[in-house]
XYZ file of C-alpha atoms in Angstrom:
765
model
C -46.126 236.026 51.251
C -46.425 239.486 49.689
C -46.204 240.725 46.097
C -44.423 243.666 44.474
C -44.112 245.352 41.081
C -40.885 247.247 40.292
C -42.597 249.719 37.935
C -45.433 249.946 35.400
C -45.945 251.269 31.825
C -46.892 254.937 31.860
C -48.202 255.601 28.327
C -51.631 254.094 28.998
C -53.376 251.183 27.247
C -54.191 253.356 24.229
C -51.165 255.692 24.401
C -53.147 258.384 26.192
C -49.991 260.061 27.538
C -48.350 260.119 24.097
C -51.241 262.027 22.571
C -51.511 264.371 25.565
C -47.791 265.194 25.373
C -47.854 265.849 21.639
C -50.957 267.998 21.952
C -49.248 270.051 24.652
C -46.003 270.394 22.654
C -47.996 271.530 19.617
C -49.749 274.196 21.685
C -53.148 272.566 21.231
C -53.736 271.897 24.938
C -52.691 273.393 28.257
C -50.369 272.218 31.000
C -53.460 271.568 33.098
C -54.884 269.295 30.389
C -51.635 267.307 30.337
C -51.582 267.044 34.136
C -55.167 265.782 34.202
C -54.514 263.005 31.678
C -51.442 262.020 33.689
C -53.296 262.006 36.994
C -56.047 259.816 35.516
C -53.455 257.333 34.225
C -51.660 257.166 37.577
C -54.922 256.643 39.412
C -55.980 253.781 37.140
C -52.578 252.068 37.534
C -52.622 252.261 41.335
C -56.213 251.039 41.547
C -55.520 248.199 39.113
C -52.565 246.932 41.151
C -54.475 247.344 44.394
C -57.417 245.366 43.003
C -55.017 242.642 41.828
C -53.779 242.214 45.410
C -50.287 243.713 45.042
C -49.003 244.769 48.464
C -45.998 246.871 47.434
C -47.308 249.215 44.728
C -44.779 251.671 43.256
C -45.291 255.406 42.876
C -43.087 257.995 41.160
C -42.472 255.548 38.315
C -44.748 257.700 36.167
C -42.787 260.229 34.091
C -43.432 262.840 31.424
C -40.157 261.830 29.746
C -37.911 259.531 31.809
C -37.022 258.789 35.404
C -33.398 259.955 35.142
C -34.508 263.350 33.838
C -36.994 263.447 36.734
C -34.065 262.928 39.100
C -32.100 265.697 37.375
C -35.111 267.937 37.990
C -35.381 266.796 41.615
C -31.715 267.741 42.158
C -31.986 271.039 40.282
C -29.110 269.951 38.019
C -30.215 272.061 35.062
C -27.451 273.005 32.596
C -26.938 276.758 32.479
C -27.901 277.032 28.778
C -31.578 276.582 29.716
C -31.538 279.816 31.793
C -33.379 278.267 34.720
C -33.515 280.768 37.572
C -34.479 278.466 40.428
C -37.704 277.413 42.111
C -39.840 274.398 41.204
C -38.934 273.154 37.727
C -41.842 273.638 35.339
C -42.628 272.022 31.980
C -40.781 274.684 29.947
C -37.398 273.917 31.494
C -38.076 270.187 31.798
C -39.006 269.682 28.144
C -36.227 271.994 26.918
C -33.732 269.665 28.589
C -35.396 266.677 26.928
C -36.137 268.093 23.473
C -34.195 271.328 23.107
C -35.849 274.556 22.031
C -35.422 277.174 19.323
C -32.303 278.555 20.995
C -30.420 275.632 22.502
C -30.027 271.888 21.876
C -31.366 269.098 24.043
C -29.272 267.099 26.463
C -27.777 263.833 25.252
C -30.101 260.848 25.007
C -28.854 257.275 25.218
C -30.140 253.738 25.759
C -31.177 252.592 29.245
C -28.778 249.685 29.804
C -29.490 246.999 27.160
C -33.101 248.018 26.469
C -34.766 250.058 23.709
C -35.832 252.612 26.320
C -33.832 255.868 26.355
C -32.881 258.312 29.081
C -31.595 261.880 29.155
C -27.980 261.869 30.339
C -27.280 264.280 33.239
C -24.538 266.851 32.572
C -22.608 267.479 35.776
C -19.492 269.219 37.044
C -17.955 270.850 40.108
C -19.914 274.087 39.625
C -23.421 272.626 39.559
C -25.534 274.201 42.302
C -27.801 271.359 43.348
C -31.120 272.252 44.965
C -34.389 270.493 45.740
C -36.289 271.639 42.648
C -38.953 269.019 41.939
C -41.294 267.601 44.587
C -42.778 265.059 42.188
C -41.922 261.971 44.289
C -43.629 263.354 47.377
C -46.587 264.789 45.481
C -47.325 261.480 43.752
C -47.080 259.563 47.029
C -49.622 261.964 48.583
C -51.813 261.741 45.485
C -52.011 257.940 45.752
C -52.576 258.056 49.506
C -55.504 260.442 49.027
C -57.035 257.727 46.829
C -56.594 255.098 49.530
C -53.490 253.476 48.063
C -50.350 253.367 50.208
C -47.477 253.138 47.725
C -43.737 252.571 47.739
C -42.133 255.768 46.353
C -39.365 254.946 43.874
C -36.218 257.039 43.413
C -33.221 256.511 41.140
C -30.494 255.761 43.696
C -27.841 258.441 44.232
C -24.861 256.357 43.147
C -26.485 255.000 39.981
C -27.583 258.547 39.105
C -23.987 259.764 39.196
C -22.636 256.702 37.385
C -25.150 257.275 34.576
C -24.143 260.942 34.247
C -21.386 262.569 32.194
C -19.119 265.590 32.692
C -20.785 268.713 31.310
C -19.349 270.519 28.315
C -16.213 272.377 29.380
C -15.595 270.027 32.309
C -12.588 267.717 32.110
C -13.630 264.272 30.850
C -11.687 262.788 33.773
C -13.799 264.684 36.326
C -14.796 262.213 39.090
C -18.588 262.331 39.060
C -18.782 260.371 42.305
C -17.122 263.329 44.039
C -20.559 264.983 43.808
C -22.128 262.494 46.229
C -21.723 264.878 49.171
C -23.600 267.539 47.195
C -26.607 265.455 46.160
C -27.137 263.399 49.330
C -28.538 266.378 51.292
C -31.308 266.655 48.678
C -32.057 262.935 48.907
C -32.323 263.452 52.670
C -34.847 266.259 52.154
C -36.950 264.067 49.868
C -36.803 261.143 52.294
C -37.782 263.399 55.214
C -40.807 264.682 53.306
C -41.847 261.149 52.341
C -41.613 260.029 55.975
C -43.640 263.062 57.079
C -46.273 262.204 54.455
C -46.621 258.709 55.955
C -44.474 256.506 53.708
C -43.391 253.276 55.381
C -41.371 251.884 52.449
C -39.095 253.493 49.896
C -37.504 251.902 46.804
C -34.089 253.083 45.602
C -33.189 251.747 42.170
C -29.453 251.027 41.854
C -29.279 249.090 38.571
C -25.609 249.967 37.981
C -24.778 247.289 40.568
C -25.161 244.689 37.797
C -22.268 246.239 35.837
C -18.549 245.479 36.147
C -17.727 248.150 38.725
C -14.280 249.059 40.012
C -13.710 248.974 43.773
C -13.927 252.768 44.206
C -17.401 252.734 42.636
C -18.557 249.978 44.976
C -17.144 251.953 47.882
C -19.349 254.871 46.825
C -22.442 252.756 47.570
C -21.135 251.967 51.041
C -20.377 255.649 51.688
C -23.704 256.922 50.336
C -25.920 254.587 52.324
C -23.889 255.065 55.508
C -24.507 258.803 55.086
C -28.226 258.215 54.462
C -28.652 255.728 57.327
C -30.014 258.145 59.916
C -32.381 259.722 57.373
C -33.678 256.274 56.391
C -34.263 255.279 60.009
C -37.913 254.414 60.565
C -38.431 253.455 56.925
C -38.274 250.062 55.253
C -35.772 250.529 52.426
C -35.662 248.390 49.281
C -32.613 248.642 47.023
C -33.636 247.272 43.635
C -31.348 245.859 40.911
C -32.303 244.482 37.505
C -31.320 243.373 33.974
C -28.482 240.971 34.881
C -26.639 239.055 37.600
C -25.176 241.055 40.441
C -21.439 240.183 40.552
C -20.111 238.627 43.748
C -18.258 241.767 44.845
C -21.270 243.984 44.224
C -23.550 241.481 45.993
C -21.331 241.657 49.073
C -21.365 245.470 48.981
C -25.112 245.644 48.377
C -26.168 243.269 51.116
C -23.967 245.088 53.662
C -25.439 248.555 52.997
C -26.465 250.497 56.097
C -30.113 251.322 56.633
C -31.391 248.893 53.992
C -34.214 246.465 54.786
C -34.676 244.621 51.494
C -32.882 243.721 48.288
C -34.441 243.152 44.863
C -32.902 240.920 42.190
C -33.714 240.027 38.589
C -33.924 236.233 38.719
C -34.925 235.952 35.037
C -31.799 237.476 33.467
C -29.740 237.091 36.622
C -29.989 233.396 37.393
C -26.399 233.196 38.688
C -27.347 235.554 41.524
C -29.345 232.637 42.939
C -26.190 230.925 44.135
C -25.089 234.067 45.971
C -28.518 234.375 47.600
C -28.465 230.755 48.710
C -24.949 230.981 50.119
C -24.737 234.462 51.622
C -28.036 236.346 51.831
C -28.103 238.270 55.124
C -30.503 236.971 57.764
C -33.413 239.136 58.781
C -33.579 240.986 55.461
C -36.355 240.902 52.857
C -35.711 239.295 49.462
C -37.740 240.745 46.582
C -37.456 237.891 44.084
C -37.927 239.023 40.459
C -39.366 235.845 38.957
C -41.888 237.380 36.512
C -40.153 238.668 33.383
C -40.591 242.419 32.958
C -38.953 242.490 29.516
C -40.858 239.924 27.495
C -44.451 238.995 26.832
C -44.471 235.223 27.372
C -46.735 233.827 30.046
C -44.845 232.788 33.151
C -43.928 229.185 33.855
C -45.844 229.392 37.116
C -44.905 225.905 38.274
C -41.197 226.613 37.713
C -41.402 230.036 39.397
C -43.269 228.608 42.366
C -40.632 225.892 42.806
C -37.914 228.559 42.727
C -39.716 230.677 45.323
C -40.185 227.627 47.546
C -36.455 226.959 47.411
C -35.771 230.585 48.418
C -38.305 230.374 51.219
C -35.945 227.983 52.959
C -33.156 230.547 52.697
C -34.835 233.767 53.826
C -38.031 232.600 55.538
C -41.636 232.864 54.350
C -42.253 236.214 56.041
C -39.222 237.805 54.352
C -39.830 236.608 50.788
C -41.681 238.827 48.286
C -42.700 237.755 44.758
C -41.833 240.478 42.263
C -41.258 241.375 38.646
C -37.701 241.092 37.335
C -37.664 244.825 36.494
C -40.154 247.560 35.665
C -42.991 246.461 33.395
C -42.283 249.642 31.419
C -40.501 247.409 28.888
C -43.552 245.314 28.014
C -46.967 246.038 26.490
C -49.824 247.198 28.717
C -52.791 244.826 28.608
C -53.588 241.709 26.592
C -57.314 242.382 26.989
C -57.026 245.011 24.231
C -55.875 242.387 21.700
C -59.215 241.304 20.269
C -57.824 240.251 16.866
C -54.735 238.325 17.943
C -54.675 234.635 17.040
C -56.266 232.734 19.937
C -53.580 230.075 20.279
C -50.730 232.601 20.304
C -52.667 234.870 22.673
C -52.881 232.023 25.192
C -49.060 231.953 25.318
C -48.744 235.638 26.278
C -48.880 237.941 29.293
C -48.638 241.743 29.102
C -48.096 244.082 32.062
C -51.634 243.742 33.440
C -51.401 239.942 33.254
C -47.941 239.932 34.836
C -49.322 241.810 37.825
C -51.845 238.971 38.226
C -49.062 236.370 37.819
C -47.022 237.983 40.604
C -49.946 237.911 42.993
C -50.921 234.345 42.017
C -47.405 233.198 42.929
C -47.502 235.058 46.245
C -50.868 233.505 47.125
C -49.691 230.032 46.119
C -46.670 230.300 48.371
C -48.970 231.378 51.187
C -51.053 228.211 50.756
C -53.872 229.760 48.694
C -52.933 228.382 45.284
C -55.467 228.970 42.501
C -55.367 225.497 40.957
C -57.490 226.433 37.942
C -55.242 229.396 37.146
C -52.080 227.269 37.392
C -53.652 224.494 35.300
C -54.627 226.927 32.511
C -51.086 228.299 32.440
C -49.588 224.812 32.303
C -51.865 223.929 29.371
C -50.721 227.044 27.492
C -47.066 226.124 28.106
C -47.687 222.644 26.663
C -49.604 224.057 23.683
C -46.712 226.333 22.793
C -44.120 223.580 23.105
C -46.035 221.193 20.839
C -47.508 223.624 18.287
C -46.480 222.807 14.675
C -46.546 226.512 13.774
C -43.394 227.085 15.850
C -41.052 224.833 13.835
C -39.950 224.989 10.176
C -37.454 222.226 9.395
C -36.213 223.876 6.170
C -35.360 227.061 8.063
C -33.563 225.155 10.795
C -31.560 223.223 8.224
C -30.532 226.416 6.373
C -29.538 228.073 9.640
C -27.464 225.056 10.724
C -25.633 225.147 7.377
C -24.229 228.588 8.250
C -21.725 227.050 10.637
C -18.144 226.939 9.400
C -18.111 230.173 7.340
C -17.657 233.777 8.443
C -19.515 235.097 5.358
C -17.270 237.937 4.196
C -17.459 239.648 0.824
C -14.613 238.508 -1.432
C -13.151 241.990 -2.121
C -11.852 244.389 0.529
C -13.757 247.586 1.262
C -11.225 249.928 -0.365
C -11.499 248.164 -3.730
C -15.283 248.030 -3.423
C -15.523 251.769 -2.750
C -13.460 252.454 -5.886
C -15.778 250.277 -7.973
C -18.860 251.932 -6.453
C -17.550 255.451 -7.062
C -17.006 254.665 -10.738
C -20.645 253.618 -10.954
C -22.247 256.234 -8.665
C -20.008 259.230 -9.488
C -20.705 261.025 -6.195
C -19.087 264.317 -5.131
C -16.821 264.463 -2.089
C -18.819 264.792 1.143
C -21.903 263.183 -0.428
C -25.171 264.069 1.264
C -27.949 261.661 2.176
C -30.599 261.073 4.828
C -31.160 258.018 6.988
C -34.413 256.753 5.489
C -37.744 258.020 6.767
C -39.400 261.365 6.072
C -42.195 262.985 8.133
C -45.232 260.820 8.737
C -48.142 263.184 8.186
C -51.668 262.788 9.532
C -52.878 262.174 5.971
C -50.286 259.466 5.418
C -51.270 257.672 8.599
C -54.917 257.907 7.546
C -54.156 256.243 4.194
C -52.324 253.326 5.846
C -55.038 252.952 8.465
C -57.841 252.902 5.900
C -55.998 250.435 3.693
C -55.462 248.117 6.650
C -59.161 248.399 7.508
C -60.025 247.677 3.829
C -61.780 251.034 3.486
C -59.753 251.876 0.373
C -58.684 249.582 -2.444
C -55.147 248.424 -3.152
C -55.148 250.583 -6.270
C -56.054 253.681 -4.232
C -53.422 252.814 -1.634
C -50.632 252.355 -4.207
C -51.602 255.663 -5.852
C -51.519 257.549 -2.534
C -48.196 256.073 -1.419
C -46.656 256.640 -4.848
C -47.675 260.306 -4.703
C -46.051 260.622 -1.281
C -42.844 259.030 -2.562
C -42.836 261.426 -5.535
C -43.187 264.365 -3.145
C -40.217 263.148 -1.071
C -38.087 262.467 -4.162
C -38.882 265.884 -5.642
C -37.997 267.595 -2.358
C -34.640 265.841 -2.153
C -33.845 266.747 -5.760
C -34.861 270.349 -5.080
C -32.509 270.370 -2.083
C -29.788 268.748 -4.230
C -29.214 265.739 -1.967
C -26.885 263.227 -3.617
C -28.189 259.799 -2.537
C -31.952 259.698 -2.099
C -34.435 257.725 -0.023
C -38.089 257.078 -0.763
C -39.170 258.276 2.685
C -40.783 254.982 3.804
C -44.405 256.225 3.596
C -45.661 252.631 3.466
C -44.139 251.867 6.886
C -45.446 252.743 10.318
C -42.410 251.215 12.001
C -39.097 249.897 10.654
C -39.330 246.558 12.469
C -43.082 246.037 12.354
C -43.104 246.498 8.560
C -40.689 243.614 8.014
C -42.134 241.392 10.692
C -45.563 241.607 9.042
C -44.054 240.061 5.922
C -41.922 237.376 7.561
C -43.194 234.022 8.777
C -42.798 233.231 12.479
C -44.013 236.703 13.562
C -47.264 237.778 15.219
C -48.575 241.318 15.673
C -50.640 243.159 18.219
C -53.135 245.975 17.755
C -52.241 247.839 20.952
C -48.988 246.299 22.169
C -47.258 249.680 22.425
C -44.065 250.157 24.425
C -42.433 253.503 25.245
C -39.047 254.152 23.630
C -38.515 257.753 24.767
C -40.698 260.770 25.489
C -43.884 260.307 23.486
C -42.246 257.874 21.056
C -43.866 254.443 21.234
C -43.077 251.296 19.294
C -45.121 248.154 18.797
C -42.615 245.289 18.904
C -43.476 242.221 16.835
C -43.668 238.866 18.589
C -41.299 236.225 17.227
C -42.994 232.968 18.156
C -41.509 230.540 15.597
C -38.888 229.904 12.930
C -38.401 232.878 10.585
C -38.409 232.928 6.770
C -39.316 235.309 3.918
C -42.212 234.036 1.793
C -41.854 236.790 -0.869
C -40.043 240.112 -1.596
C -40.859 242.840 0.906
C -39.447 246.152 -0.392
C -38.557 245.638 -4.041
C -41.826 247.048 -5.410
C -41.552 250.412 -3.611
C -37.773 250.762 -4.049
C -38.050 250.112 -7.785
C -40.930 252.559 -8.128
C -38.911 255.228 -6.296
C -35.806 254.621 -8.436
C -37.914 255.126 -11.572
C -38.678 258.663 -10.356
C -35.055 259.873 -10.357
C -31.697 259.451 -12.047
C -29.914 259.806 -8.704
C -29.099 256.717 -6.631
C -32.083 255.573 -4.564
C -31.381 253.576 -1.418
C -33.153 250.304 -0.814
C -34.121 250.463 2.869
C -33.982 247.378 5.082
C -33.818 246.686 8.789
C -30.962 244.398 9.801
C -31.367 241.059 11.569
C -29.874 242.145 14.906
C -32.155 245.177 15.102
C -35.246 243.165 14.181
C -34.256 240.730 16.930
C -33.495 243.345 19.596
C -36.614 245.380 18.832
C -38.968 242.410 18.964
C -40.367 240.271 21.738
C -38.217 237.230 21.028
C -39.115 233.583 21.576
C -37.439 232.248 24.724
C -37.371 228.576 23.747
C -34.123 228.710 21.738
C -30.930 230.834 21.908
C -31.289 234.361 20.538
C -28.450 233.875 18.056
C -30.309 231.025 16.340
C -33.311 233.284 15.758
C -30.983 236.054 14.531
C -29.353 233.773 11.949
C -32.805 232.855 10.626
C -33.694 236.547 10.213
C -30.323 237.180 8.519
C -31.096 234.569 5.860
C -34.471 236.197 5.196
C -32.868 239.648 4.791
C -30.178 238.120 2.534
C -32.927 236.996 0.140
C -34.275 240.555 0.077
C -30.854 242.143 -0.547
C -30.278 239.854 -3.517
C -33.687 240.688 -4.978
C -33.042 244.431 -4.590
C -29.741 244.054 -6.423
C -31.484 242.162 -9.250
C -33.909 245.096 -9.478
C -30.889 247.380 -10.087
C -30.957 249.110 -6.721
C -27.282 250.016 -6.364
C -27.292 251.395 -2.789
C -28.866 249.247 -0.066
C -29.055 250.337 3.574
C -29.363 247.581 6.176
C -30.009 249.385 9.458
C -28.467 247.961 12.603
C -29.627 250.718 14.928
C -29.872 248.293 17.838
C -26.612 246.365 17.498
C -24.984 248.124 20.464
C -28.202 247.937 22.470
C -28.052 244.144 22.642
C -24.520 244.134 24.061
C -24.577 242.212 27.355
C -24.017 244.302 30.465
C -21.073 242.191 31.605
C -17.786 242.413 29.692
C -17.145 238.676 29.865
C -20.172 238.127 27.610
C -19.346 240.803 24.998
C -17.212 238.750 22.619
C -19.767 235.962 22.158
C -22.597 238.415 21.416
C -20.579 240.593 19.053
C -19.344 237.549 17.158
C -22.804 236.262 16.242
C -24.359 239.735 15.854
C -21.689 240.974 13.410
C -21.735 237.604 11.629
C -25.509 237.935 11.174
C -25.060 241.301 9.454
C -22.381 239.958 7.101
C -24.654 237.046 6.127
C -27.196 239.527 4.714
C -24.917 240.862 1.972
C -22.171 238.289 1.459
C -23.022 237.387 -2.130
C -23.570 240.749 -3.818
C -21.504 242.595 -6.444
C -18.643 244.943 -5.563
C -20.537 247.771 -7.278
C -23.532 247.457 -4.933
C -22.947 249.771 -1.988
C -24.056 248.506 1.430
C -24.878 251.123 4.050
C -25.787 250.546 7.669
C -27.029 252.917 10.364
C -26.650 253.003 14.158
C -28.056 255.460 16.680
C -28.194 256.604 20.308
C -25.708 254.365 22.077
C -22.075 254.560 23.100
C -20.234 252.993 20.160
C -16.664 253.740 21.166
C -16.180 250.451 22.985
C -17.354 248.357 20.006
C -15.744 250.300 17.151
C -13.611 247.323 16.094
C -16.727 245.162 15.802
C -18.380 247.898 13.732
C -15.385 247.839 11.395
C -15.688 244.035 11.286
C -19.245 244.345 9.942
C -17.532 245.243 6.652
C -20.234 247.662 5.461
C -19.261 250.064 2.690
C -20.761 253.084 4.491
C -21.957 253.556 8.053
C -24.109 256.464 9.211
C -24.017 256.883 12.955
C -25.386 259.140 15.706
C -22.901 261.801 16.755
C -24.362 265.254 17.281
C -26.375 264.818 20.479
C -23.560 263.025 22.307
C -21.145 265.979 21.976
C -19.377 264.228 19.102
C -18.129 261.535 21.483
C -17.738 259.188 18.512
C -15.014 261.348 16.976
C -12.756 260.778 19.986
C -12.218 257.196 18.771
C -10.638 258.463 15.577
C -8.618 261.087 17.434
C -7.176 258.229 19.457
C -5.868 256.569 16.328
C -8.501 254.054 15.206
C -8.220 253.731 11.426
C -11.485 253.504 9.523
C -11.307 252.861 5.797
C -14.971 252.555 4.840
C -17.377 255.415 4.224
C -18.714 257.032 7.389
C -21.367 259.649 8.113
C -21.372 260.805 11.742
C -24.676 262.660 12.144
C -24.375 266.424 11.719
C -27.594 267.381 13.523
C -30.023 265.922 16.056
C -33.368 264.944 14.565
C -34.999 264.219 17.933
C -35.183 267.933 18.639
C -37.427 270.409 16.757
C -34.507 272.851 16.684
C -33.207 273.786 13.194
C -29.398 274.011 13.066
C -27.746 276.726 10.971
C -25.512 275.971 7.984
C -22.590 277.432 9.938
C -23.196 275.109 12.889
C -23.351 272.084 10.587
C -20.214 273.212 8.727
C -18.420 273.493 12.048
C -19.368 269.889 12.857
C -18.187 268.680 9.445
C -14.855 270.476 9.861
C -14.361 268.744 13.207
C -14.956 265.444 11.435
C -12.471 266.304 8.690
C -9.824 266.842 11.360
C -9.897 263.106 12.099
C -11.423 261.489 8.997
C -10.282 261.437 5.364
C -12.249 263.629 2.965
C -12.883 260.753 0.569
C -14.725 258.618 3.151
C -16.844 261.261 4.928
C -20.600 261.504 4.290
C -22.914 264.299 5.460
C -26.257 263.253 6.958
C -28.606 263.756 9.943
C -28.326 261.605 13.061
C -31.366 259.453 12.357
C -34.584 259.118 10.341
C -36.948 262.096 10.006
C -40.331 260.460 10.624
C -40.934 262.183 13.988
C -40.296 265.667 12.611
C -42.486 268.064 10.608
C -41.745 269.240 7.065
C -41.465 272.806 8.388
C -38.471 271.593 10.420
C -37.056 269.069 7.957
C -36.824 271.238 4.849
C -34.765 274.123 6.324
C -32.552 271.721 8.310
C -31.711 269.687 5.200
C -31.277 272.876 3.197
C -28.684 274.041 5.725
C -27.024 270.615 5.701
C -26.591 270.645 1.918
C -25.399 274.278 1.975
C -22.774 273.393 4.574
C -21.537 270.422 2.523
C -21.299 272.549 -0.638
C -19.462 275.349 1.169
C -16.848 272.945 2.485
C -16.471 271.305 -0.932
C -15.703 274.766 -2.331
C -13.175 275.434 0.444
C -11.449 272.105 -0.154
C -11.310 272.687 -3.929
C -9.788 276.171 -3.524
C -7.219 274.835 -1.039
C -5.773 272.423 -3.605
């Protein structure tokens, strides 16, 4: 039996690619320097998998930004605003699409299915002149082959690429994107021909949209596309890979009947119902790539359970046609547990990062072939037992408090309209109040201070002094800019989830467990291994100190329970909603303490609420019910005069707008600018929103500085569908990834735009 890995993390064990990208973007290193770092990382990944015994090693899963943008480059689908004139796409055009430049904004960025990874959304229309403009897939295959590693080149499948795209600006929203299949398939054929000529014997086409609820005409597009590709694929073994959920029965039937396809890959961790379809109707003579090792979490595999599952599938497809695989790309997990020298030994024994998962996959393949490593399996079984019996996992008081939540929907006693009136009397804000989302730039000096404090190289007194000075700088800047509701800038926090997890029980932390979110942005998700509680206040000290520095309202800044859950590696031994309720109770304690400290505006970010929405519509209602309930738990008992904000970013919110309203926040700030103001269409279509709302007026993930006129234009579009008395003016997201040289003029223009429109509105009365 053979082994396979769908994809692998690309940042490197110590974020080598992140630092190389940022150095290149800052003009401190050359394109050649960046290419060398990348080549070294690819080489080490291929050699590592080869040494581990993996037979089907992927190539072209490495990316400088994301694999969908790579496909856009391959197809030459560059929007005209980037002034690309043809030829091989170079870094300048590629990164302008991803990040924008001084002249034009970036393309839209959104979440990759239900993960915290992001992709750049292709902008397509009938006038796009597709051309073969990036030979990356072929070049990387040749690069690996020159090193003695025969890989499986991976491409985003043609149908999923189109289904993940959007009509370009100026193109009718109803434009049928699948009508472009005939235009992109010739380029796929060119790529496939070059891969065959280079010696490839396998090719992997990722078609993850097959796990979604697809209408019949979309399923028919798969049949059409692969029938068209059949002759080009002849002579190759072709794997069509799916992941993240069950494949519905109709899609399974379409998938397994595709022309020219040799093998099918399924996520059997999150897609357990697909098993029944495999057992009843998997086509004979085809390969089954069984995703039994979880690519989205960090818990060690239940090897005995996975082996039993593979043995049951062996009887369906035959030993020679069964391949042990990961459930999806390992991009979504940390790189290597070997780098965690300070992690608690017992907890470490329960974990497996990407490097360990590669070993797990091969151990399962060998066991099924009759070469089981008994010592390896025994050690894993002992770790499973240790985790199940460990007293550190269970807290009876927490479980009792969580169980007591049943039977109440935890709503504030007064409706939002009355609360807003009470809050306005206390806060006395102008119309179109301005604010920011929370964080301010994280300077090199600031990171040094936190690092030295953590390493005990500076005293607590020195640390508090340094952080206080940073807060004062941020407060003074906001007052200078005349922003209405201030933030303290979060200088004490490296990450919005990690900061809270470090202060909650039931969490563990890694030193190098970095996971890519987008581009060079990496996060280090906490590990929730046990019941969650809050031993002591987490933010009150810094929020109170910041409020003492100004007479303007200062937001208390918290991360909400659903976002902490969705941005962590979550325990898999109880339902996710139970863990979320426990986190909600901990955040509730913090909200109440902030209110006692006279913090009158408290932001509870739920940036990841939409991200956790299941991929299948039948499962939406259950998730949204407990997720929204968890948010309401956090602030159910506070005064009407305390204003609760929440923030959401970089997802499609239109389909959950009623659940957002049901959260019953006083003010919501929400991403809007980078998605072509898609959010506003909900209000144009008649959805009534009575709480405060701040659709972002500029994109903070781009270094581009918007003009006051551009921001004013966005605000006026908002005023066409939203009442003046509920609209807030703010950026799309936090400012930590930007520089002060970008932040100050952008905020200056934002405030100027808000003031100009206030003047216009006053003169129109």
